Coordinates of C-alpha atoms in Angstrom, one line a residue:
Chain A
M640 CA -19.1 -4.2 -29.8
T641 CA -18.5 -2.5 -26.5
W642 CA -17.3 -4.6 -23.7
Q643 CA -16.9 -3.4 -20.1
T644 CA -14.1 -3.9 -17.7
V645 CA -14.9 -6.1 -14.8
I646 CA -11.5 -5.5 -11.8
G647 CA -11.3 -6.6 -8.1
L648 CA -8.4 -6.3 -6.1
E649 CA -6.5 -8.6 -3.5
I650 CA -4.2 -5.9 -1.4
H651 CA -2.0 -7.7 0.9
V652 CA -0.9 -5.5 3.3
Q653 CA 2.1 -6.6 6.1
L654 CA 1.2 -5.4 9.1
S655 CA 3.4 -3.7 11.4
T656 CA 4.3 -5.9 14.1
K657 CA 7.4 -6.5 15.9
S658 CA 7.0 -9.9 15.9
K659 CA 5.5 -12.8 13.2
L660 CA 2.5 -14.0 13.3
F661 CA 3.1 -17.4 14.9
S662 CA 6.8 -17.4 15.9
G663 CA 8.8 -14.6 18.3
A664 CA 11.2 -14.0 15.4
S665 CA 11.5 -10.7 14.3
T666 CA 9.1 -8.6 11.2
G667 CA 11.7 -6.0 10.7
F668 CA 13.1 -5.2 7.4
G669 CA 16.6 -4.9 5.8
A670 CA 18.6 -7.7 8.1
E671 CA 20.9 -10.1 7.1
P672 CA 19.3 -13.0 5.5
N673 CA 17.9 -16.0 7.4
T674 CA 18.9 -14.0 10.6
H675 CA 15.3 -13.0 11.1
V676 CA 13.8 -16.9 11.5
D677 CA 12.2 -19.3 14.2
L678 CA 12.1 -22.5 14.5
V679 CA 8.4 -22.2 13.4
D680 CA 8.8 -20.2 10.6
M681 CA 11.8 -23.0 9.3
G682 CA 8.8 -25.6 9.5
L683 CA 10.8 -27.9 11.5
P684 CA 8.5 -30.8 12.9
G685 CA 7.3 -31.0 16.5
V686 CA 6.9 -26.8 16.7
L687 CA 3.6 -25.0 17.2
P688 CA 2.1 -22.0 15.8
V689 CA 0.9 -19.4 18.4
P690 CA -1.0 -16.5 17.6
N691 CA 0.1 -13.2 17.8
K692 CA -2.8 -11.2 19.4
D693 CA -1.8 -7.7 18.4
A694 CA -2.1 -8.8 14.6
F695 CA -5.3 -9.8 15.0
L696 CA -6.3 -5.8 17.5
K697 CA -4.7 -4.8 13.9
A698 CA -6.7 -6.5 11.6
I699 CA -9.7 -5.2 13.6
R700 CA -9.2 -1.4 13.2
F701 CA -9.2 -1.9 9.5
G702 CA -12.1 -3.7 9.9
L703 CA -13.6 -1.1 12.5
A704 CA -12.2 1.8 9.9
T705 CA -14.3 0.6 6.6
N706 CA -17.5 -0.9 8.3
A707 CA -17.3 -3.8 8.1
E708 CA -18.3 -7.1 10.1
I709 CA -15.8 -7.9 12.9
N710 CA -15.2 -12.2 13.3
Q711 CA -15.4 -12.2 16.8
V712 CA -14.2 -16.0 16.3
S713 CA -11.9 -16.8 13.6
S714 CA -10.2 -19.5 12.7
F715 CA -7.1 -20.7 10.4
D716 CA -6.9 -22.8 7.6
R717 CA -4.0 -24.8 5.2
K718 CA -3.9 -23.5 1.6
N719 CA -0.9 -26.4 0.3
Y720 CA 1.5 -25.9 -2.2
F721 CA 5.0 -26.6 -3.0
Y722 CA 7.6 -23.6 -3.2
P723 CA 11.2 -23.6 -2.1
D724 CA 10.4 -20.6 0.3
L725 CA 7.7 -22.0 2.2
P726 CA 9.5 -24.4 4.4
K727 CA 6.2 -26.3 5.7
G728 CA 4.8 -27.1 2.3
Y729 CA 1.3 -24.9 3.2
Q730 CA 0.7 -21.4 4.0
I731 CA -1.9 -21.2 7.0
T732 CA -4.4 -18.8 6.0
Q733 CA -8.2 -18.4 6.9
M734 CA -10.8 -19.5 4.5
A735 CA -14.1 -20.2 6.1
M736 CA -14.0 -18.1 9.1
P737 CA -12.0 -14.6 8.0
I738 CA -11.4 -12.2 11.4
V739 CA -12.8 -9.3 9.1
G740 CA -16.2 -9.6 6.8
K741 CA -18.2 -7.6 4.3
G742 CA -17.1 -3.7 4.4
S743 CA -17.0 -0.7 2.3
I744 CA -14.7 2.2 1.3
K745 CA -15.2 5.4 -0.4
I746 CA -12.7 6.1 -3.4
F747 CA -12.2 9.5 -5.7
A748 CA -12.0 8.7 -9.2
N749 CA -12.0 10.1 -12.5
G750 CA -13.5 13.1 -10.2
E751 CA -16.2 11.4 -8.7
E752 CA -16.8 9.7 -5.2
K753 CA -17.9 5.7 -5.7
I754 CA -18.4 3.4 -2.9
I755 CA -16.2 -0.1 -3.5
N756 CA -17.4 -3.2 -1.2
I757 CA -14.9 -5.5 0.6
T758 CA -15.5 -8.7 0.4
R759 CA -13.4 -10.1 3.7
A760 CA -9.6 -9.7 5.2
H761 CA -8.0 -12.6 6.4
L762 CA -4.7 -13.2 8.1
E763 CA -2.1 -15.0 7.0
E764 CA 1.4 -15.6 6.9
D765 CA 3.7 -14.3 3.9
A766 CA 6.8 -16.6 2.6
G767 CA 9.8 -16.1 2.5
K768 CA 12.0 -14.7 -0.4
S769 CA 13.6 -16.3 -3.0
V770 CA 16.7 -14.5 -4.7
H771 CA 17.1 -15.4 -8.5
D772 CA 19.6 -13.5 -10.0
L773 CA 22.6 -13.5 -7.5
F774 CA 23.6 -17.4 -8.2
E775 CA 24.7 -19.3 -11.6
G776 CA 22.3 -22.4 -11.9
E777 CA 20.7 -21.8 -8.3
T778 CA 17.8 -20.1 -6.3
G779 CA 18.6 -18.8 -3.0
I780 CA 16.4 -18.7 -0.1
D781 CA 15.5 -15.7 3.1
L782 CA 13.4 -16.3 4.9
N783 CA 13.4 -13.1 6.7
R784 CA 9.6 -12.5 6.1
A785 CA 8.5 -16.1 6.5
G786 CA 5.9 -15.3 8.4
T787 CA 5.3 -11.9 8.8
P788 CA 1.8 -11.1 9.1
L789 CA -0.3 -9.9 6.2
L790 CA -3.7 -8.5 6.2
E791 CA -4.9 -10.1 2.3
I792 CA -8.2 -7.5 1.4
V793 CA -11.1 -9.0 -1.0
S794 CA -12.7 -6.1 -3.0
E795 CA -16.0 -7.2 -4.7
P796 CA -15.7 -7.0 -8.4
E797 CA -17.0 -3.6 -9.0
I798 CA -13.9 -1.8 -10.2
A799 CA -14.4 -0.2 -13.4
N800 CA -11.0 0.7 -14.9
A801 CA -7.2 1.5 -14.2
K802 CA -8.3 4.9 -12.2
E803 CA -10.3 3.1 -10.0
A804 CA -8.1 0.9 -9.0
V805 CA -5.2 2.7 -8.5
A806 CA -7.7 5.2 -6.4
Y807 CA -9.0 2.1 -4.3
F808 CA -5.6 1.3 -3.5
K809 CA -4.4 4.7 -2.3
A810 CA -7.7 4.9 -0.4
I811 CA -6.3 1.2 1.3
R812 CA -3.2 2.6 1.5
Q813 CA -4.4 6.3 3.5
I814 CA -7.0 3.8 6.2
V815 CA -3.7 1.9 6.9
T816 CA -1.5 4.2 7.2
F817 CA -3.6 6.5 9.0
L818 CA -4.7 3.6 11.8
D819 CA -1.1 2.8 12.4
I820 CA -1.4 -0.7 10.6
C821 CA 1.2 -0.7 8.1
D822 CA 3.8 1.5 7.2
G823 CA 2.6 1.8 3.4
V824 CA 6.2 1.5 2.2
M825 CA 5.5 0.3 -1.1
A826 CA 9.4 0.0 -2.1
E827 CA 9.7 -2.5 0.8
G828 CA 6.9 -4.6 0.0
S829 CA 4.9 -3.8 2.3
M830 CA 1.7 -3.2 0.1
R831 CA 1.5 -5.8 -3.2
C832 CA -1.9 -6.5 -5.1
D833 CA -3.2 -9.2 -7.3
V834 CA -5.2 -7.9 -9.8
N835 CA -7.7 -9.6 -11.4
V836 CA -9.2 -8.3 -15.0
S837 CA -12.5 -9.6 -16.5
M838 CA -14.4 -8.5 -19.6
K839 CA -18.3 -8.9 -20.5
K840 CA -20.7 -7.6 -22.9
V841 CA -22.7 -4.7 -21.0
D842 CA -25.4 -6.4 -21.1
D843 CA -24.4 -9.3 -19.6
S844 CA -25.2 -10.4 -16.1
E845 CA -22.6 -12.8 -16.0
L846 CA -19.0 -12.0 -15.4
G847 CA -16.6 -13.1 -18.5
T848 CA -13.3 -15.3 -18.0
R849 CA -10.9 -13.4 -15.6
A850 CA -7.1 -13.7 -15.7
E851 CA -5.5 -12.5 -12.7
I852 CA -1.9 -10.8 -12.6
K853 CA 0.3 -11.4 -9.4
N854 CA 2.3 -9.3 -6.6
I855 CA 2.0 -5.7 -8.1
N856 CA 3.8 -3.0 -5.8
S857 CA 3.7 0.2 -7.4
F858 CA 0.8 2.3 -8.3
K859 CA 2.0 3.0 -11.7
F860 CA 2.0 -0.1 -12.5
I861 CA -1.7 -1.2 -11.5
E862 CA -2.3 1.0 -13.8
R863 CA 0.1 -0.3 -17.3
A864 CA -0.2 -3.8 -15.9
I865 CA -4.9 -3.5 -16.1
A866 CA -4.4 -0.9 -19.1
F867 CA -1.7 -3.8 -20.8
E868 CA -4.7 -6.7 -19.9
I869 CA -7.9 -4.9 -21.1
D870 CA -6.3 -4.5 -24.7
R871 CA -5.1 -8.0 -24.8
Q872 CA -8.6 -9.6 -23.6
T873 CA -10.1 -7.0 -26.0
K874 CA -8.6 -8.2 -28.7
I875 CA -8.7 -12.4 -28.4
L876 CA -12.6 -11.7 -27.9
E877 CA -13.1 -9.2 -30.6
S878 CA -11.7 -12.2 -32.9
G879 CA -13.7 -14.7 -31.2
G880 CA -11.7 -16.4 -29.1
S881 CA -11.8 -16.9 -25.8
V882 CA -9.7 -15.9 -22.7
A883 CA -8.1 -18.2 -20.4
Q884 CA -8.2 -18.3 -16.8
E885 CA -4.7 -18.2 -15.8
T886 CA -2.3 -16.8 -13.4
R887 CA -0.3 -13.5 -15.1
L888 CA 2.8 -11.7 -14.3
Y889 CA 3.7 -7.9 -15.2
D890 CA 6.7 -7.4 -16.4
S891 CA 7.4 -3.7 -16.4
V892 CA 10.3 -3.8 -18.5
K893 CA 8.7 -5.1 -21.0
N894 CA 5.2 -3.4 -20.1
E895 CA 3.5 -6.7 -20.4
T896 CA 1.3 -9.3 -18.5
R897 CA 3.1 -13.0 -19.6
S898 CA 1.3 -16.5 -18.2
M899 CA 2.8 -18.0 -15.5
R900 CA 2.0 -21.3 -16.9
S901 CA 4.5 -23.0 -14.0
K902 CA 1.7 -22.5 -11.4
E903 CA -1.5 -23.2 -13.8
E904 CA -1.4 -26.9 -13.3
A905 CA -0.6 -26.8 -9.0
N906 CA -3.3 -24.7 -8.7
D907 CA -5.6 -27.0 -6.8
Y908 CA -4.7 -25.7 -2.4
R909 CA -7.0 -28.3 -1.2
Y910 CA -7.4 -26.2 2.2
F911 CA -8.3 -28.2 5.1
P912 CA -8.6 -27.0 8.5
E913 CA -5.9 -26.0 10.1
P914 CA -5.1 -28.7 13.2
D915 CA -2.2 -27.1 14.8
L916 CA -4.5 -23.5 15.8
L917 CA -7.7 -23.4 17.9
P918 CA -9.9 -20.2 16.8
V919 CA -8.8 -17.1 18.2
V920 CA -11.8 -15.2 20.3
I921 CA -12.1 -11.7 20.6
S922 CA -14.1 -10.4 23.8
D923 CA -16.1 -7.5 23.3
K924 CA -14.5 -5.9 25.7
E925 CA -11.2 -6.5 23.5
L926 CA -13.8 -4.9 20.5
E927 CA -14.8 -1.6 22.2
E928 CA -11.5 -0.7 23.0
I929 CA -10.3 -1.0 19.9
R930 CA -13.4 1.1 18.9
S931 CA -13.2 3.9 21.6
S932 CA -9.0 4.2 20.3
L933 CA -9.4 4.7 16.4
P934 CA -7.7 7.9 15.6
E935 CA -9.8 10.6 13.4
L936 CA -9.9 8.9 9.5
P937 CA -9.0 10.9 6.5
E938 CA -12.5 10.4 5.0
Q939 CA -13.3 12.8 8.6
K940 CA -10.5 15.1 8.4
E941 CA -11.3 16.2 5.0
K942 CA -15.2 16.9 6.4
R943 CA -13.7 18.8 9.4
Y944 CA -11.1 20.8 7.2
I945 CA -13.5 22.1 5.4
N946 CA -16.6 23.0 7.6
E947 CA -14.4 23.9 10.7
V948 CA -11.0 25.1 9.2
K949 CA -12.6 26.7 6.3
L950 CA -10.4 24.9 4.0
E951 CA -11.1 24.9 -0.3
A952 CA -12.3 21.8 -0.7
S953 CA -9.8 20.6 -3.0
E954 CA -6.6 21.4 -0.7
A955 CA -9.0 19.7 2.0
R956 CA -8.6 16.5 0.6
I957 CA -5.2 16.2 -0.7
I958 CA -3.6 17.6 3.1
A959 CA -5.6 15.0 4.6
S960 CA -5.1 12.4 2.2
S961 CA -1.8 11.8 3.6
K962 CA -0.9 11.1 7.8
T963 CA 2.5 13.0 7.0
M964 CA 0.7 15.7 5.3
A965 CA -2.1 15.9 7.5
N966 CA 0.1 15.8 10.7
M967 CA 2.3 18.9 9.0
F968 CA -0.4 20.8 8.5
E969 CA -2.4 20.3 12.1
E970 CA 0.9 20.6 14.0
A971 CA 1.7 24.3 11.9
C972 CA -1.9 25.6 12.7
L973 CA -1.0 25.2 16.0
K974 CA 1.9 27.6 16.1
T975 CA 0.5 29.9 13.5
D976 CA -3.0 31.7 13.1
D977 CA -3.5 31.8 8.9
S978 CA -4.9 28.5 8.2
S979 CA -5.6 29.1 4.9
L980 CA -1.7 30.4 4.2
V981 CA -0.4 27.5 5.5
A982 CA -3.1 25.0 3.5
R983 CA -1.8 27.0 0.3
W984 CA 1.6 26.5 0.8
L985 CA 1.5 23.0 1.7
V986 CA -0.5 22.0 -1.4
G987 CA 1.6 24.5 -3.8
E988 CA 5.1 24.6 -2.9
V989 CA 5.4 22.2 -0.8
S990 CA 3.8 19.5 -2.3
A991 CA 5.5 20.2 -5.4
L992 CA 9.1 19.6 -3.7
L993 CA 7.5 16.8 -2.2
N994 CA 7.2 15.2 -5.3
K995 CA 10.4 16.5 -7.2
D996 CA 12.6 14.4 -4.8
N997 CA 9.3 11.9 -4.2
I998 CA 9.5 11.9 -0.5
E999 CA 7.1 12.0 2.2
I1000 CA 7.2 15.3 4.0
D1001 CA 8.4 13.5 7.3
E1002 CA 11.7 12.4 5.6
S1003 CA 12.2 15.9 4.2
N1004 CA 13.7 18.9 6.5
L1005 CA 11.2 20.6 6.7
T1006 CA 9.8 20.7 10.6
S1007 CA 6.6 22.2 11.6
N1008 CA 8.1 24.6 13.8
N1009 CA 10.0 26.3 10.7
F1010 CA 7.0 25.7 8.5
A1011 CA 5.2 27.9 11.3
V1012 CA 7.2 30.7 11.3
L1013 CA 8.1 30.5 7.3
I1014 CA 4.1 31.3 7.5
G1015 CA 4.7 34.0 10.4
R1016 CA 6.8 35.5 8.3
I1017 CA 4.9 36.1 5.5
S1018 CA 1.8 37.2 7.2
D1019 CA 3.4 39.9 8.7
K1020 CA 5.0 41.1 5.6
T1021 CA 9.0 40.4 6.8
I1022 CA 9.3 38.5 3.4
S1023 CA 7.0 38.4 0.1
G1024 CA 5.8 35.1 -1.1
K1025 CA 8.2 35.1 -4.0
I1026 CA 11.2 35.2 -1.2
A1027 CA 9.2 32.9 0.9
K1028 CA 9.4 30.6 -1.8
S1029 CA 13.7 30.7 -1.7
V1030 CA 13.5 30.3 2.1
L1031 CA 11.3 26.9 1.8
E1032 CA 13.9 26.1 -0.5
E1033 CA 16.9 26.8 1.6
I1034 CA 15.1 24.6 4.5
W1035 CA 14.6 22.1 1.8
E1036 CA 18.8 22.3 1.3
S1037 CA 19.9 22.8 4.7
G1038 CA 17.1 22.2 7.5
D1039 CA 18.4 26.4 8.9
G1040 CA 15.9 28.1 10.7
V1041 CA 14.1 30.7 8.9
D1042 CA 15.2 33.5 10.5
A1043 CA 18.8 33.0 10.5
I1044 CA 17.8 32.4 6.5
I1045 CA 16.5 35.5 6.6
K1046 CA 19.0 37.8 8.1
D1047 CA 22.2 35.3 6.5
K1048 CA 20.8 36.4 3.4
G1049 CA 19.9 39.4 4.3
L1050 CA 16.0 38.5 2.8
V1051 CA 13.9 41.2 5.3
Q1052 CA 11.5 43.1 2.9
I1053 CA 12.0 46.6 1.9
Q1054 CA 9.3 48.4 4.2
D1055 CA 11.0 51.4 3.9
E1056 CA 8.3 53.6 1.6
S1057 CA 10.9 56.4 0.8
L1058 CA 13.4 53.9 -0.3
L1059 CA 10.9 52.5 -2.6
E1060 CA 9.8 55.5 -4.0
S1061 CA 13.3 56.6 -4.8
I1062 CA 14.5 53.8 -6.9
A1063 CA 10.8 53.5 -8.7
K1064 CA 11.3 57.3 -9.5
K1065 CA 14.7 56.5 -10.9
I1066 CA 13.2 53.8 -12.7
V1067 CA 10.7 55.8 -14.1
E1068 CA 13.0 58.6 -15.1
D1069 CA 15.3 56.1 -17.2
N1070 CA 12.5 54.1 -19.2
P1071 CA 10.8 57.8 -20.9
G1072 CA 10.3 55.2 -23.8
Q1073 CA 7.6 52.9 -22.0
V1074 CA 6.3 55.6 -19.6
N1075 CA 5.3 57.5 -22.9
A1076 CA 3.6 53.8 -24.2
Y1077 CA 1.8 52.9 -21.2
K1078 CA 0.5 56.6 -20.6
G1079 CA -0.3 56.0 -24.6
G1080 CA -2.7 53.1 -23.3
K1081 CA -0.4 50.0 -23.1
D1082 CA -1.5 49.4 -19.7
R1083 CA 0.4 45.6 -19.6
L1084 CA 3.7 47.7 -19.6
F1085 CA 2.5 48.2 -15.5
G1086 CA 4.4 44.6 -14.7
F1087 CA 7.3 45.9 -16.7
F1088 CA 7.8 48.8 -13.7
V1089 CA 7.1 46.4 -11.4
G1090 CA 9.6 43.9 -12.4
Q1091 CA 12.6 46.5 -12.3
V1092 CA 12.2 47.4 -9.0
M1093 CA 12.4 44.0 -7.7
K1094 CA 14.8 43.6 -9.7
E1095 CA 16.7 46.3 -8.3
T1096 CA 15.4 45.3 -5.1
Q1097 CA 16.8 41.6 -5.5
G1098 CA 13.1 40.8 -5.2
K1099 CA 12.7 42.0 -1.3
A1100 CA 10.5 44.7 -2.5
N1101 CA 6.8 44.5 -0.7
P1102 CA 5.0 43.9 -4.3
Q1103 CA 1.7 46.0 -2.5
S1104 CA 3.9 49.4 -2.1
V1105 CA 5.6 49.0 -4.9
N1106 CA 2.4 48.8 -6.8
E1107 CA 1.0 51.7 -5.1
I1108 CA 4.0 53.8 -5.4
L1109 CA 4.3 53.2 -8.9
K1110 CA 0.4 54.0 -10.2
K1111 CA 1.2 57.6 -7.8
L1112 CA 4.1 57.7 -10.3
L1113 CA 2.9 57.0 -13.9
K1114 CA -0.8 58.6 -12.9
Chain P
M946 CA -11.0 -42.5 -7.8
D947 CA -10.1 -43.1 -11.2
K948 CA -6.0 -43.6 -12.1
K949 CA -5.7 -40.1 -13.4
T950 CA -6.9 -38.6 -9.9
V951 CA -4.3 -40.4 -8.1
R952 CA -1.4 -39.2 -10.7
T953 CA -2.9 -36.1 -9.7
I954 CA -3.1 -36.1 -6.3
A955 CA 0.5 -37.7 -6.4
H956 CA 2.1 -34.9 -8.3
L957 CA 1.3 -32.3 -6.4
S958 CA 2.1 -33.8 -3.2
R959 CA 5.7 -35.0 -5.1
L960 CA 5.4 -38.3 -4.2
T961 CA 6.7 -40.9 -6.8
F962 CA 5.6 -44.2 -6.9
D963 CA 6.2 -47.6 -8.9
E964 CA 3.9 -47.9 -12.3
K965 CA 3.2 -52.0 -11.3
N966 CA 1.5 -50.7 -7.8
E967 CA -0.7 -47.8 -9.6
E968 CA -3.9 -50.2 -9.4
K969 CA -3.0 -51.4 -5.8
I970 CA -2.8 -48.0 -5.0
T971 CA -6.0 -46.5 -6.5
N972 CA -7.7 -50.0 -5.0
D973 CA -6.3 -49.0 -1.8
L974 CA -7.2 -45.1 -1.6
N975 CA -10.8 -46.1 -2.5
N976 CA -11.0 -48.2 0.2
I977 CA -10.2 -45.7 2.6
I978 CA -12.7 -43.6 0.9
K979 CA -15.6 -45.9 1.1
F980 CA -14.4 -45.9 5.0
V981 CA -14.3 -42.4 5.7
D982 CA -17.2 -41.8 3.4
Q983 CA -19.7 -43.6 6.3
L984 CA -19.3 -40.9 7.7
N985 CA -21.7 -39.2 5.3
D986 CA -25.2 -41.3 6.7
A987 CA -24.9 -39.2 9.6
E988 CA -27.4 -36.6 9.9
T989 CA -25.3 -33.0 10.7
S990 CA -28.1 -30.4 8.9
D991 CA -28.2 -28.9 12.2
I992 CA -24.6 -28.9 13.7
E993 CA -22.2 -26.5 13.4
P994 CA -19.2 -27.2 11.5
L995 CA -16.1 -28.4 14.0
T996 CA -12.7 -27.0 13.6
S997 CA -11.1 -28.4 16.1
P998 CA -12.4 -31.6 18.9
L999 CA -10.9 -29.6 21.6
E1000 CA -13.6 -27.5 22.3
K1001 CA -11.1 -24.7 23.7
V1002 CA -9.7 -21.2 22.2
A1003 CA -5.9 -20.3 20.9
R1004 CA -3.9 -19.1 23.6
T1005 CA -2.3 -15.9 22.1
R1006 CA 0.9 -14.2 22.9
P1007 CA 2.0 -10.3 23.5
D1008 CA 4.2 -9.3 20.3
N1009 CA 7.1 -9.3 21.3
V1010 CA 10.8 -10.4 19.3
T1011 CA 11.8 -13.6 21.7
A1012 CA 13.6 -15.8 18.4
E1013 CA 17.2 -16.0 18.5
N1014 CA 19.5 -15.5 15.8
R1015 CA 20.2 -19.2 14.7
K1016 CA 21.2 -18.6 11.1
E1017 CA 24.1 -20.8 11.3
A1018 CA 22.6 -24.0 12.8
F1019 CA 19.8 -23.4 10.0
L1020 CA 22.3 -23.4 6.9
K1021 CA 24.4 -26.1 8.4
N1022 CA 21.3 -28.1 8.2
A1023 CA 20.4 -27.1 4.6
P1024 CA 21.5 -29.8 2.0
L1025 CA 23.5 -26.7 0.3
S1026 CA 23.8 -23.3 1.2
N1027 CA 26.5 -20.1 1.2
E1028 CA 27.5 -18.0 3.9
D1029 CA 23.6 -16.2 3.1
Y1030 CA 21.3 -18.1 1.8
I1031 CA 19.7 -21.8 1.6
L1032 CA 20.3 -22.8 -2.1
V1033 CA 18.2 -24.7 -3.7
P1034 CA 17.6 -25.6 -8.0
R1035 CA 16.8 -22.5 -9.9
V1036 CA 13.4 -21.8 -9.7
V1037 CA 12.7 -19.7 -13.0
E1038 CA 8.7 -18.1 -13.2

């Protein structure tokens, strides 16, 4: 039997407002517990929520960037459940009239482009944090996060495998960071997602029963949780069983999903319209202002890099996919002429260092100024590519200026042809055996001579000059 | 509404009641529903759902931090707390 996987994602994006969705408490991350809490977040009797306009404007930015319908009139509903980190006993969310309606986003996975449709994106408040492992027999509650604005982005069940799910999540992260509506820092929980997985026979028109895996906050875990779930559900179906509709938890230590039975029986949220809030209305003028202030998005950047800057498609995609990378590219290109060399170094050596340290480019010691100077010194042949790599590593460590590093370490490329020639001559004289073998047809030995000259000059020789000189000498 | 539904709602609301009152509560709730059900007789197919009886829109606020730190007062009000957290009986997944 061939089973087809159907996946839908609900992504919770923490909007980067300064204050909460319904109160004037700060949303700052990492504060002392329970210091960013207002009377409204605490759910005290007699208080009323007042909507933060900026959260709506940010949600609309997302909607416009994903070609979505914008509901200029949107309203709130109560989702009722009891949990200690939700003091009111209900979450204020948008059920009936979400701010953002149907939209779509383009993803790139398994070597292909695909459009994933977005069902809706609605505003809601985050819950507080429960701390289970600090206290014996008790759970600690920190309400700093309670009331932080979330945009919940719900995809259609159109995602076919784990790779596509990760690509979709990355595409959403790209867009929200480019739009400056979320910092995208996964480690701080700025983006989390619930994954719905079900299996059906290829010919079936109806979807199978789905399991929902809650609260995953890394690309790697999304991929692993889905892989585990596909395997689990396939085994159940193959042996004639049926998949239970339930909420599951992904355990990254054991790499498995587990049923969260405790939440199961309470899965009746009794939604009703929030009586404490009137509908929020966005005017045509406000909508147009947001539309005209949208920044260039990754897809547009990628096209421009290919068509106008003439980058390779693969380079354009990598650079355009990250806001910090694109900023670095564009700033460096303003200060140097060789855009394609800037691109090649960004995608190659710089990306390698970023991956090694697992950081974004704006967290590194590399400034666009310094990077532009480095590219300039390669272009004007002051240093070779190989030396430039060690200069880049030095910048990475110290943040020192390119020219200072080149001067301090004596790295300037040897352009003096006569000096190179005398070094090359000596190497040819010292290695008669290799010379004979080379002249006898062992062409590969040419590299040996180049290597020796480079060794002698500590890598400072201009490789092109060395090639020419050696060719002449070995004729 | 039957007794099973009443028990489910009671559980969802975290309410307990004496078993001997179960019959009476079920009857009361059924009477309330019957009363409210009269609304179903009204013809509403042409009417937009009303989210609020006030025909007004929400006043919003600009994105400014205005709250003070009231940690001490909040923790003092909680039945159980330490210097940082409100403490509740352990909730384990």
